[in-house]
Amino acid sequence: MDRSSSTERFQPMTSVMSGQGVEVTPDLYCYTIQIVNVVFYGFAGEGNDWVLIDAGMPKSAEKIKEEAEKRFGKNNPPKAIILTHAHFDHIGGLIDLLEIWDVPVYAHELELPYITGQKNYPEPDTTVEGGMVAKLSFMFPHEGIDIGSKAHELSIDHTVPFMPDWKWIHTPGHSEGHISLFRNEDHAMIVGDAFVTVKQDELYKVFTQEKEIGGPPRYLTPDWETAEQSVEILTALRPEIAITGHGVPVRGQWLHENLDRLASDFQSIAVPDHGKYVDDSK
Ligand SMILES: [Zn+2]
Ligand SMILES: [Zn+2]
């Protein structure tokens, strides 16, 4: 497997939530690494089956493994790792984890080229309107990684491996093969970066994790029209619980009100006034 040198690059960001976890439902545990969340699906208990959703920031494998051992016991690897998408902050620990755990990794077919060494993401847009984080985003790696034969395509029937009550939903825009996961039973949703609950543009808000709905992180989003459609698709499902890739998990009234607002006012809340990918599409 090829470890891109880019994942070794300095990552300047963290948050007050880093290293903390929250049990959102008895079988959904959201764990924060610096600025990004990973999700453990499965009921806590020694030897229980579980699935990891996303793989955190670079160099986070050890932390993810320790947290998994606390919840599911030692020598109990996940059944699979599912990726919402393959940006550096969601696959950072992946190669190291696959050295510890021999497990399959599932992603949308359009996202596979980024984890099998065939494609790099466009460079982050450091010119985008959106403050300090955008300006720092030149440090973010955009090169793909290569996990070889461990990469698998999600089934076209929208079932999710080892998560029987869940469906995956294609929610592109932020990346081509971005997916969200949805469970009809309790309307729980894992949305990756389709929308977030912290304002990514402001460094202090990222640090304090102040709760605020937002569209996908601006500096890494190349297709705003599609991103808006994806938010509409998710809103139409009427989620009761949402675990986002960035920011705290949200539910109920707050989620309904803010997601409706984001969907109806996407242009002003989410889309930057100027930037490489905005100006290109005009
Ligand atoms: Zn992303
Ligand atoms: Zn992200």
PDB file of C-alpha atoms and ligand atoms in Angstrom:
ATOM      1  CA  MET A   1       0.000   0.000   0.000  1.00  0.00           C
ATOM      2  CA  ASP A   2       1.193   3.448  -0.833  1.00  0.00           C
ATOM      3  CA  ARG A   3       1.229   6.072   1.829  1.00  0.00           C
ATOM      4  CA  SER A   4       1.035   9.475   0.265  1.00  0.00           C
ATOM      5  CA  SER A   5       3.677  11.749   1.748  1.00  0.00           C
ATOM      6  CA  SER A   6       0.980  14.371   1.930  1.00  0.00           C
ATOM      7  CA  THR A   7      -0.706  12.723   4.891  1.00  0.00           C
ATOM      8  CA  GLU A   8       2.439  13.437   6.864  1.00  0.00           C
ATOM      9  CA  ARG A   9       2.049  17.150   6.348  1.00  0.00           C
ATOM     10  CA  PHE A  10       1.541  19.361   9.360  1.00  0.00           C
ATOM     11  CA  GLN A  11      -2.081  19.594  10.462  1.00  0.00           C
ATOM     12  CA  PRO A  12      -2.576  22.831  12.341  1.00  0.00           C
ATOM     13  CA  MET A  13      -6.102  22.357  13.576  1.00  0.00           C
ATOM     14  CA  THR A  14      -7.790  20.941  16.605  1.00  0.00           C
ATOM     15  CA  SER A  15     -10.885  21.486  18.738  1.00  0.00           C
ATOM     16  CA  VAL A  16     -12.079  21.280  22.330  1.00  0.00           C
ATOM     17  CA  MET A  17     -13.938  18.078  21.416  1.00  0.00           C
ATOM     18  CA  SER A  18     -10.810  16.279  20.252  1.00  0.00           C
ATOM     19  CA  GLY A  19     -10.454  12.921  21.982  1.00  0.00           C
ATOM     20  CA  GLN A  20     -14.042  12.968  23.203  1.00  0.00           C
ATOM     21  CA  GLY A  21     -16.864  10.660  22.260  1.00  0.00           C
ATOM     22  CA  VAL A  22     -20.618  10.859  22.521  1.00  0.00           C
ATOM     23  CA  GLU A  23     -23.107   8.011  22.382  1.00  0.00           C
ATOM     24  CA  VAL A  24     -25.790   9.376  20.078  1.00  0.00           C
ATOM     25  CA  THR A  25     -27.911   6.220  20.227  1.00  0.00           C
ATOM     26  CA  PRO A  26     -26.975   2.960  22.007  1.00  0.00           C
ATOM     27  CA  ASP A  27     -25.442   1.696  18.744  1.00  0.00           C
ATOM     28  CA  LEU A  28     -23.993   4.945  17.366  1.00  0.00           C
ATOM     29  CA  TYR A  29     -20.897   6.425  18.951  1.00  0.00           C
ATOM     30  CA  CYS A  30     -19.424   9.619  17.550  1.00  0.00           C
ATOM     31  CA  TYR A  31     -15.741  10.159  18.342  1.00  0.00           C
ATOM     32  CA  THR A  32     -13.906  13.379  17.571  1.00  0.00           C
ATOM     33  CA  ILE A  33     -10.305  13.472  16.376  1.00  0.00           C
ATOM     34  CA  GLN A  34      -8.958  17.031  16.309  1.00  0.00           C
ATOM     35  CA  ILE A  35     -11.616  18.549  14.016  1.00  0.00           C
ATOM     36  CA  VAL A  36     -13.278  15.532  12.421  1.00  0.00           C
ATOM     37  CA  ASN A  37     -15.681  12.823  13.589  1.00  0.00           C
ATOM     38  CA  VAL A  38     -15.552   9.094  13.074  1.00  0.00           C
ATOM     39  CA  VAL A  39     -18.530   6.897  13.914  1.00  0.00           C
ATOM     40  CA  PHE A  40     -18.561   3.507  15.611  1.00  0.00           C
ATOM     41  CA  TYR A  41     -21.690   1.555  14.687  1.00  0.00           C
ATOM     42  CA  GLY A  42     -22.560  -1.339  17.001  1.00  0.00           C
ATOM     43  CA  PHE A  43     -23.703  -1.894  20.577  1.00  0.00           C
ATOM     44  CA  ALA A  44     -20.913  -1.530  23.124  1.00  0.00           C
ATOM     45  CA  GLY A  45     -19.712  -4.835  24.520  1.00  0.00           C
ATOM     46  CA  GLU A  46     -16.730  -7.144  24.421  1.00  0.00           C
ATOM     47  CA  GLY A  47     -16.693  -9.114  21.163  1.00  0.00           C
ATOM     48  CA  ASN A  48     -19.705  -7.374  19.617  1.00  0.00           C
ATOM     49  CA  ASP A  49     -19.799  -6.830  15.844  1.00  0.00           C
ATOM     50  CA  TRP A  50     -19.181  -3.285  14.735  1.00  0.00           C
ATOM     51  CA  VAL A  51     -18.449  -1.073  11.733  1.00  0.00           C
ATOM     52  CA  LEU A  52     -16.242   2.015  11.508  1.00  0.00           C
ATOM     53  CA  ILE A  53     -17.481   4.943   9.438  1.00  0.00           C
ATOM     54  CA  ASP A  54     -14.614   7.152   8.199  1.00  0.00           C
ATOM     55  CA  ALA A  55     -11.032   7.029   9.389  1.00  0.00           C
ATOM     56  CA  GLY A  56     -10.156  10.422  10.811  1.00  0.00           C
ATOM     57  CA  MET A  57      -7.187  12.740  10.530  1.00  0.00           C
ATOM     58  CA  PRO A  58      -3.685  11.621   9.566  1.00  0.00           C
ATOM     59  CA  LYS A  59      -1.885   9.796  12.393  1.00  0.00           C
ATOM     60  CA  SER A  60      -5.115   9.005  14.230  1.00  0.00           C
ATOM     61  CA  ALA A  61      -5.081   5.203  13.803  1.00  0.00           C
ATOM     62  CA  GLU A  62      -3.765   4.506  17.283  1.00  0.00           C
ATOM     63  CA  LYS A  63      -6.454   6.705  18.887  1.00  0.00           C
ATOM     64  CA  ILE A  64      -9.210   5.056  16.860  1.00  0.00           C
ATOM     65  CA  LYS A  65      -7.941   1.605  17.786  1.00  0.00           C
ATOM     66  CA  GLU A  66      -7.747   2.468  21.508  1.00  0.00           C
ATOM     67  CA  GLU A  67     -11.268   3.866  21.483  1.00  0.00           C
ATOM     68  CA  ALA A  68     -12.537   0.789  19.617  1.00  0.00           C
ATOM     69  CA  GLU A  69     -10.924  -1.495  22.198  1.00  0.00           C
ATOM     70  CA  LYS A  70     -12.666   0.377  25.018  1.00  0.00           C
ATOM     71  CA  ARG A  71     -16.004  -0.126  23.313  1.00  0.00           C
ATOM     72  CA  PHE A  72     -15.739  -3.535  21.655  1.00  0.00           C
ATOM     73  CA  GLY A  73     -12.816  -5.260  23.380  1.00  0.00           C
ATOM     74  CA  LYS A  74      -9.319  -6.138  22.261  1.00  0.00           C
ATOM     75  CA  ASN A  75      -8.604  -8.124  19.079  1.00  0.00           C
ATOM     76  CA  ASN A  76     -12.033  -7.308  17.757  1.00  0.00           C
ATOM     77  CA  PRO A  77     -11.566  -5.504  14.446  1.00  0.00           C
ATOM     78  CA  PRO A  78     -14.568  -3.918  12.720  1.00  0.00           C
ATOM     79  CA  LYS A  79     -16.430  -5.983  10.126  1.00  0.00           C
ATOM     80  CA  ALA A  80     -15.745  -3.218   7.624  1.00  0.00           C
ATOM     81  CA  ILE A  81     -14.788   0.419   7.236  1.00  0.00           C
ATOM     82  CA  ILE A  82     -17.277   2.559   5.295  1.00  0.00           C
ATOM     83  CA  LEU A  83     -16.167   5.894   3.851  1.00  0.00           C
ATOM     84  CA  THR A  84     -18.507   8.845   3.376  1.00  0.00           C
ATOM     85  CA  HIS A  85     -15.802  10.199   1.064  1.00  0.00           C
ATOM     86  CA  ALA A  86     -12.034  10.133   0.846  1.00  0.00           C
ATOM     87  CA  HIS A  87     -10.825  13.616   1.767  1.00  0.00           C
ATOM     88  CA  PHE A  88      -7.642  13.572   3.861  1.00  0.00           C
ATOM     89  CA  ASP A  89      -9.493  14.258   7.114  1.00  0.00           C
ATOM     90  CA  HIS A  90     -11.758  11.233   6.607  1.00  0.00           C
ATOM     91  CA  ILE A  91      -9.145   8.693   5.498  1.00  0.00           C
ATOM     92  CA  GLY A  92      -6.134   9.988   7.441  1.00  0.00           C
ATOM     93  CA  GLY A  93      -5.822   6.942   9.674  1.00  0.00           C
ATOM     94  CA  LEU A  94      -6.883   4.418   7.044  1.00  0.00           C
ATOM     95  CA  ILE A  95      -3.578   2.973   5.856  1.00  0.00           C
ATOM     96  CA  ASP A  96      -2.294   2.548   9.415  1.00  0.00           C
ATOM     97  CA  LEU A  97      -5.587   0.951  10.486  1.00  0.00           C
ATOM     98  CA  LEU A  98      -5.412  -1.524   7.617  1.00  0.00           C
ATOM     99  CA  GLU A  99      -2.004  -2.587   8.857  1.00  0.00           C
ATOM    100  CA  ILE A 100      -3.627  -3.506  12.189  1.00  0.00           C
ATOM    101  CA  TRP A 101      -6.967  -4.737  10.841  1.00  0.00           C
ATOM    102  CA  ASP A 102      -7.369  -6.855   7.715  1.00  0.00           C
ATOM    103  CA  VAL A 103     -10.840  -5.588   6.802  1.00  0.00           C
ATOM    104  CA  PRO A 104     -12.650  -4.444   3.654  1.00  0.00           C
ATOM    105  CA  VAL A 105     -13.194  -0.755   2.963  1.00  0.00           C
ATOM    106  CA  TYR A 106     -16.365   0.309   1.154  1.00  0.00           C
ATOM    107  CA  ALA A 107     -16.919   3.515  -0.781  1.00  0.00           C
ATOM    108  CA  HIS A 108     -19.008   4.804  -3.674  1.00  0.00           C
ATOM    109  CA  GLU A 109     -17.585   3.788  -7.048  1.00  0.00           C
ATOM    110  CA  LEU A 110     -16.820   7.429  -7.902  1.00  0.00           C
ATOM    111  CA  GLU A 111     -14.746   7.730  -4.732  1.00  0.00           C
ATOM    112  CA  LEU A 112     -12.717   4.548  -5.310  1.00  0.00           C
ATOM    113  CA  PRO A 113     -10.157   6.183  -7.650  1.00  0.00           C
ATOM    114  CA  TYR A 114      -9.026   8.360  -4.727  1.00  0.00           C
ATOM    115  CA  ILE A 115      -8.223   5.360  -2.524  1.00  0.00           C
ATOM    116  CA  THR A 116      -6.723   3.180  -5.234  1.00  0.00           C
ATOM    117  CA  GLY A 117      -4.056   5.612  -6.391  1.00  0.00           C
ATOM    118  CA  GLN A 118      -5.770   6.635  -9.627  1.00  0.00           C
ATOM    119  CA  LYS A 119      -6.933  10.166  -8.916  1.00  0.00           C
ATOM    120  CA  ASN A 120      -6.181  13.217  -6.805  1.00  0.00           C
ATOM    121  CA  TYR A 121      -8.744  15.733  -5.618  1.00  0.00           C
ATOM    122  CA  PRO A 122      -8.605  19.248  -6.984  1.00  0.00           C
ATOM    123  CA  GLU A 123      -6.401  21.507  -4.902  1.00  0.00           C
ATOM    124  CA  PRO A 124      -8.099  23.262  -1.986  1.00  0.00           C
ATOM    125  CA  ASP A 125      -9.316  26.731  -2.917  1.00  0.00           C
ATOM    126  CA  THR A 126      -7.306  29.075  -0.728  1.00  0.00           C
ATOM    127  CA  THR A 127      -8.912  32.086  -2.411  1.00  0.00           C
ATOM    128  CA  VAL A 128     -12.432  31.173  -1.384  1.00  0.00           C
ATOM    129  CA  GLU A 129     -14.326  33.586   0.813  1.00  0.00           C
ATOM    130  CA  GLY A 130     -14.270  32.074   4.267  1.00  0.00           C
ATOM    131  CA  GLY A 131     -11.560  33.307   6.554  1.00  0.00           C
ATOM    132  CA  MET A 132      -8.597  31.693   8.146  1.00  0.00           C
ATOM    133  CA  VAL A 133      -9.293  28.019   7.510  1.00  0.00           C
ATOM    134  CA  ALA A 134      -9.499  28.566   3.761  1.00  0.00           C
ATOM    135  CA  LYS A 135      -6.215  30.438   3.909  1.00  0.00           C
ATOM    136  CA  LEU A 136      -4.602  27.540   5.764  1.00  0.00           C
ATOM    137  CA  SER A 137      -6.097  24.957   3.446  1.00  0.00           C
ATOM    138  CA  PHE A 138      -3.047  24.974   1.152  1.00  0.00           C
ATOM    139  CA  MET A 139      -1.558  22.716   3.819  1.00  0.00           C
ATOM    140  CA  PHE A 140      -4.329  20.166   3.405  1.00  0.00           C
ATOM    141  CA  PRO A 141      -3.282  17.154   1.361  1.00  0.00           C
ATOM    142  CA  HIS A 142      -5.380  16.542  -1.744  1.00  0.00           C
ATOM    143  CA  GLU A 143      -3.505  13.582  -3.163  1.00  0.00           C
ATOM    144  CA  GLY A 144      -5.245  10.216  -3.199  1.00  0.00           C
ATOM    145  CA  ILE A 145      -3.967   7.149  -1.371  1.00  0.00           C
ATOM    146  CA  ASP A 146      -3.741   3.526  -2.493  1.00  0.00           C
ATOM    147  CA  ILE A 147      -5.200   0.724  -0.372  1.00  0.00           C
ATOM    148  CA  GLY A 148      -5.213  -1.673  -3.309  1.00  0.00           C
ATOM    149  CA  SER A 149      -7.497  -4.690  -3.145  1.00  0.00           C
ATOM    150  CA  LYS A 150      -8.991  -3.694   0.213  1.00  0.00           C
ATOM    151  CA  ALA A 151     -11.130  -1.094  -1.571  1.00  0.00           C
ATOM    152  CA  HIS A 152     -14.635  -2.251  -2.481  1.00  0.00           C
ATOM    153  CA  GLU A 153     -17.525  -0.617  -4.256  1.00  0.00           C
ATOM    154  CA  LEU A 154     -20.780  -0.150  -2.354  1.00  0.00           C
ATOM    155  CA  SER A 155     -23.577  -2.256  -3.813  1.00  0.00           C
ATOM    156  CA  ILE A 156     -25.876  -0.540  -6.320  1.00  0.00           C
ATOM    157  CA  ASP A 157     -28.876  -1.809  -4.333  1.00  0.00           C
ATOM    158  CA  HIS A 158     -27.972   0.793  -1.647  1.00  0.00           C
ATOM    159  CA  THR A 159     -27.574  -1.735   1.140  1.00  0.00           C
ATOM    160  CA  VAL A 160     -24.713  -1.104   3.544  1.00  0.00           C
ATOM    161  CA  PRO A 161     -22.435  -4.040   4.416  1.00  0.00           C
ATOM    162  CA  PHE A 162     -22.875  -5.191   8.036  1.00  0.00           C
ATOM    163  CA  MET A 163     -25.397  -2.401   8.706  1.00  0.00           C
ATOM    164  CA  PRO A 164     -28.628  -4.227   7.825  1.00  0.00           C
ATOM    165  CA  ASP A 165     -31.148  -1.475   8.640  1.00  0.00           C
ATOM    166  CA  TRP A 166     -29.244   1.209   6.744  1.00  0.00           C
ATOM    167  CA  LYS A 167     -29.196   2.523   3.210  1.00  0.00           C
ATOM    168  CA  TRP A 168     -26.523   4.624   1.563  1.00  0.00           C
ATOM    169  CA  ILE A 169     -27.554   7.716  -0.362  1.00  0.00           C
ATOM    170  CA  HIS A 170     -25.414   9.376  -3.025  1.00  0.00           C
ATOM    171  CA  THR A 171     -24.876  12.974  -1.862  1.00  0.00           C
ATOM    172  CA  PRO A 172     -22.264  14.431  -4.249  1.00  0.00           C
ATOM    173  CA  GLY A 173     -21.078  18.032  -4.640  1.00  0.00           C
ATOM    174  CA  HIS A 174     -18.482  18.183  -1.890  1.00  0.00           C
ATOM    175  CA  SER A 175     -16.876  15.218  -3.659  1.00  0.00           C
ATOM    176  CA  GLU A 176     -18.103  13.123  -6.595  1.00  0.00           C
ATOM    177  CA  GLY A 177     -18.659   9.916  -4.690  1.00  0.00           C
ATOM    178  CA  HIS A 178     -19.781  11.403  -1.384  1.00  0.00           C
ATOM    179  CA  ILE A 179     -22.405   9.303   0.412  1.00  0.00           C
ATOM    180  CA  SER A 180     -24.598   9.620   3.486  1.00  0.00           C
ATOM    181  CA  LEU A 181     -26.081   6.773   5.521  1.00  0.00           C
ATOM    182  CA  PHE A 182     -29.717   6.666   6.601  1.00  0.00           C
ATOM    183  CA  ARG A 183     -31.708   4.394   8.895  1.00  0.00           C
ATOM    184  CA  ASN A 184     -35.442   4.517   8.348  1.00  0.00           C
ATOM    185  CA  GLU A 185     -36.345   3.102  11.768  1.00  0.00           C
ATOM    186  CA  ASP A 186     -35.287   6.175  13.760  1.00  0.00           C
ATOM    187  CA  HIS A 187     -34.386   8.536  10.902  1.00  0.00           C
ATOM    188  CA  ALA A 188     -30.749   8.599  12.012  1.00  0.00           C
ATOM    189  CA  MET A 189     -28.325   9.964   9.468  1.00  0.00           C
ATOM    190  CA  ILE A 190     -24.559   9.967   9.068  1.00  0.00           C
ATOM    191  CA  VAL A 191     -23.863  12.717   6.551  1.00  0.00           C
ATOM    192  CA  GLY A 192     -20.103  13.127   6.264  1.00  0.00           C
ATOM    193  CA  ASP A 193     -19.495  16.605   4.858  1.00  0.00           C
ATOM    194  CA  ALA A 194     -22.789  16.987   2.944  1.00  0.00           C
ATOM    195  CA  PHE A 195     -23.562  19.515   5.667  1.00  0.00           C
ATOM    196  CA  VAL A 196     -21.818  20.297   8.942  1.00  0.00           C
ATOM    197  CA  THR A 197     -22.788  21.692  12.343  1.00  0.00           C
ATOM    198  CA  VAL A 198     -19.835  23.961  12.869  1.00  0.00           C
ATOM    199  CA  LYS A 199     -18.802  26.927  10.794  1.00  0.00           C
ATOM    200  CA  GLN A 200     -15.692  25.636   9.056  1.00  0.00           C
ATOM    201  CA  ASP A 201     -14.572  29.038   7.903  1.00  0.00           C
ATOM    202  CA  GLU A 202     -13.809  30.468  11.281  1.00  0.00           C
ATOM    203  CA  LEU A 203     -10.884  29.073  13.139  1.00  0.00           C
ATOM    204  CA  TYR A 204     -12.217  29.887  16.595  1.00  0.00           C
ATOM    205  CA  LYS A 205     -15.554  28.243  15.859  1.00  0.00           C
ATOM    206  CA  VAL A 206     -13.808  25.123  14.678  1.00  0.00           C
ATOM    207  CA  PHE A 207     -11.830  25.196  17.909  1.00  0.00           C
ATOM    208  CA  THR A 208     -14.805  25.765  20.223  1.00  0.00           C
ATOM    209  CA  GLN A 209     -17.170  23.633  18.089  1.00  0.00           C
ATOM    210  CA  GLU A 210     -19.877  26.245  18.527  1.00  0.00           C
ATOM    211  CA  LYS A 211     -23.031  24.739  17.051  1.00  0.00           C
ATOM    212  CA  GLU A 212     -24.043  26.274  13.728  1.00  0.00           C
ATOM    213  CA  ILE A 213     -25.397  24.678  10.564  1.00  0.00           C
ATOM    214  CA  GLY A 214     -23.329  25.048   7.421  1.00  0.00           C
ATOM    215  CA  GLY A 215     -22.928  23.606   3.962  1.00  0.00           C
ATOM    216  CA  PRO A 216     -19.922  21.490   3.048  1.00  0.00           C
ATOM    217  CA  PRO A 217     -16.472  22.906   3.917  1.00  0.00           C
ATOM    218  CA  ARG A 218     -15.908  25.613   1.310  1.00  0.00           C
ATOM    219  CA  TYR A 219     -12.260  25.241   0.419  1.00  0.00           C
ATOM    220  CA  LEU A 220     -12.756  21.608  -0.666  1.00  0.00           C
ATOM    221  CA  THR A 221     -16.119  21.813  -2.441  1.00  0.00           C
ATOM    222  CA  PRO A 222     -15.873  21.988  -6.244  1.00  0.00           C
ATOM    223  CA  ASP A 223     -19.567  21.637  -7.265  1.00  0.00           C
ATOM    224  CA  TRP A 224     -22.031  23.851  -5.408  1.00  0.00           C
ATOM    225  CA  GLU A 225     -25.096  23.128  -7.506  1.00  0.00           C
ATOM    226  CA  THR A 226     -24.845  19.413  -6.820  1.00  0.00           C
ATOM    227  CA  ALA A 227     -24.017  20.066  -3.168  1.00  0.00           C
ATOM    228  CA  GLU A 228     -27.279  21.998  -2.860  1.00  0.00           C
ATOM    229  CA  GLN A 229     -29.283  19.156  -4.420  1.00  0.00           C
ATOM    230  CA  SER A 230     -27.698  16.755  -1.945  1.00  0.00           C
ATOM    231  CA  VAL A 231     -28.823  18.885   1.005  1.00  0.00           C
ATOM    232  CA  GLU A 232     -32.329  18.901  -0.474  1.00  0.00           C
ATOM    233  CA  ILE A 233     -32.323  15.105  -0.730  1.00  0.00           C
ATOM    234  CA  LEU A 234     -31.245  14.759   2.909  1.00  0.00           C
ATOM    235  CA  THR A 235     -33.760  17.364   4.118  1.00  0.00           C
ATOM    236  CA  ALA A 236     -36.589  15.539   2.347  1.00  0.00           C
ATOM    237  CA  LEU A 237     -35.822  12.421   4.404  1.00  0.00           C
ATOM    238  CA  ARG A 238     -36.735  14.343   7.602  1.00  0.00           C
ATOM    239  CA  PRO A 239     -33.812  13.197   9.744  1.00  0.00           C
ATOM    240  CA  GLU A 240     -34.302  13.075  13.521  1.00  0.00           C
ATOM    241  CA  ILE A 241     -30.609  12.587  14.294  1.00  0.00           C
ATOM    242  CA  ALA A 242     -27.623  13.735  12.250  1.00  0.00           C
ATOM    243  CA  ILE A 243     -23.984  12.922  12.795  1.00  0.00           C
ATOM    244  CA  THR A 244     -21.876  15.210  10.635  1.00  0.00           C
ATOM    245  CA  GLY A 245     -18.212  14.899   9.722  1.00  0.00           C
ATOM    246  CA  HIS A 246     -17.507  18.176  11.531  1.00  0.00           C
ATOM    247  CA  GLY A 247     -19.270  19.614  14.560  1.00  0.00           C
ATOM    248  CA  VAL A 248     -21.440  18.034  17.222  1.00  0.00           C
ATOM    249  CA  PRO A 249     -24.224  15.501  16.523  1.00  0.00           C
ATOM    250  CA  VAL A 250     -27.648  17.175  16.394  1.00  0.00           C
ATOM    251  CA  ARG A 251     -31.255  16.043  16.644  1.00  0.00           C
ATOM    252  CA  GLY A 252     -34.937  16.973  16.874  1.00  0.00           C
ATOM    253  CA  GLN A 253     -36.129  20.532  16.678  1.00  0.00           C
ATOM    254  CA  TRP A 254     -32.696  22.109  16.217  1.00  0.00           C
ATOM    255  CA  LEU A 255     -31.955  19.794  13.321  1.00  0.00           C
ATOM    256  CA  HIS A 256     -35.342  20.301  11.634  1.00  0.00           C
ATOM    257  CA  GLU A 257     -35.246  24.084  11.842  1.00  0.00           C
ATOM    258  CA  ASN A 258     -31.647  24.527  10.827  1.00  0.00           C
ATOM    259  CA  LEU A 259     -31.635  21.957   8.034  1.00  0.00           C
ATOM    260  CA  ASP A 260     -34.793  23.493   6.546  1.00  0.00           C
ATOM    261  CA  ARG A 261     -33.124  26.890   6.728  1.00  0.00           C
ATOM    262  CA  LEU A 262     -29.968  25.556   5.068  1.00  0.00           C
ATOM    263  CA  ALA A 263     -31.955  23.906   2.278  1.00  0.00           C
ATOM    264  CA  SER A 264     -34.104  26.954   1.559  1.00  0.00           C
ATOM    265  CA  ASP A 265     -31.295  29.468   1.907  1.00  0.00           C
ATOM    266  CA  PHE A 266     -28.375  27.417   0.603  1.00  0.00           C
ATOM    267  CA  GLN A 267     -26.985  30.198  -1.570  1.00  0.00           C
ATOM    268  CA  SER A 268     -26.474  32.648   1.253  1.00  0.00           C
ATOM    269  CA  ILE A 269     -25.581  30.198   4.040  1.00  0.00           C
ATOM    270  CA  ALA A 270     -23.365  27.740   2.186  1.00  0.00           C
ATOM    271  CA  VAL A 271     -22.128  29.048  -1.130  1.00  0.00           C
ATOM    272  CA  PRO A 272     -19.208  31.461  -0.901  1.00  0.00           C
ATOM    273  CA  ASP A 273     -19.556  34.830  -2.685  1.00  0.00           C
ATOM    274  CA  HIS A 274     -16.313  34.310  -4.513  1.00  0.00           C
ATOM    275  CA  GLY A 275     -13.757  31.589  -5.044  1.00  0.00           C
ATOM    276  CA  LYS A 276     -12.240  29.384  -7.708  1.00  0.00           C
ATOM    277  CA  TYR A 277     -15.129  26.910  -7.955  1.00  0.00           C
ATOM    278  CA  VAL A 278     -17.868  29.521  -7.658  1.00  0.00           C
ATOM    279  CA  ASP A 279     -16.467  31.775 -10.375  1.00  0.00           C
ATOM    280  CA  ASP A 280     -15.828  28.789 -12.662  1.00  0.00           C
ATOM    281  CA  SER A 281     -19.473  27.781 -12.615  1.00  0.00           C
ATOM    282  CA  LYS A 282     -20.797  31.285 -13.275  1.00  0.00           C
TER     283      LYS A 282
HETATM  284 ZN    ZN B   1     -14.601  16.524   2.953  1.00  0.00          ZN
HETATM  285 ZN    ZN B   2     -14.235  16.750   6.238  1.00  0.00          ZN
END
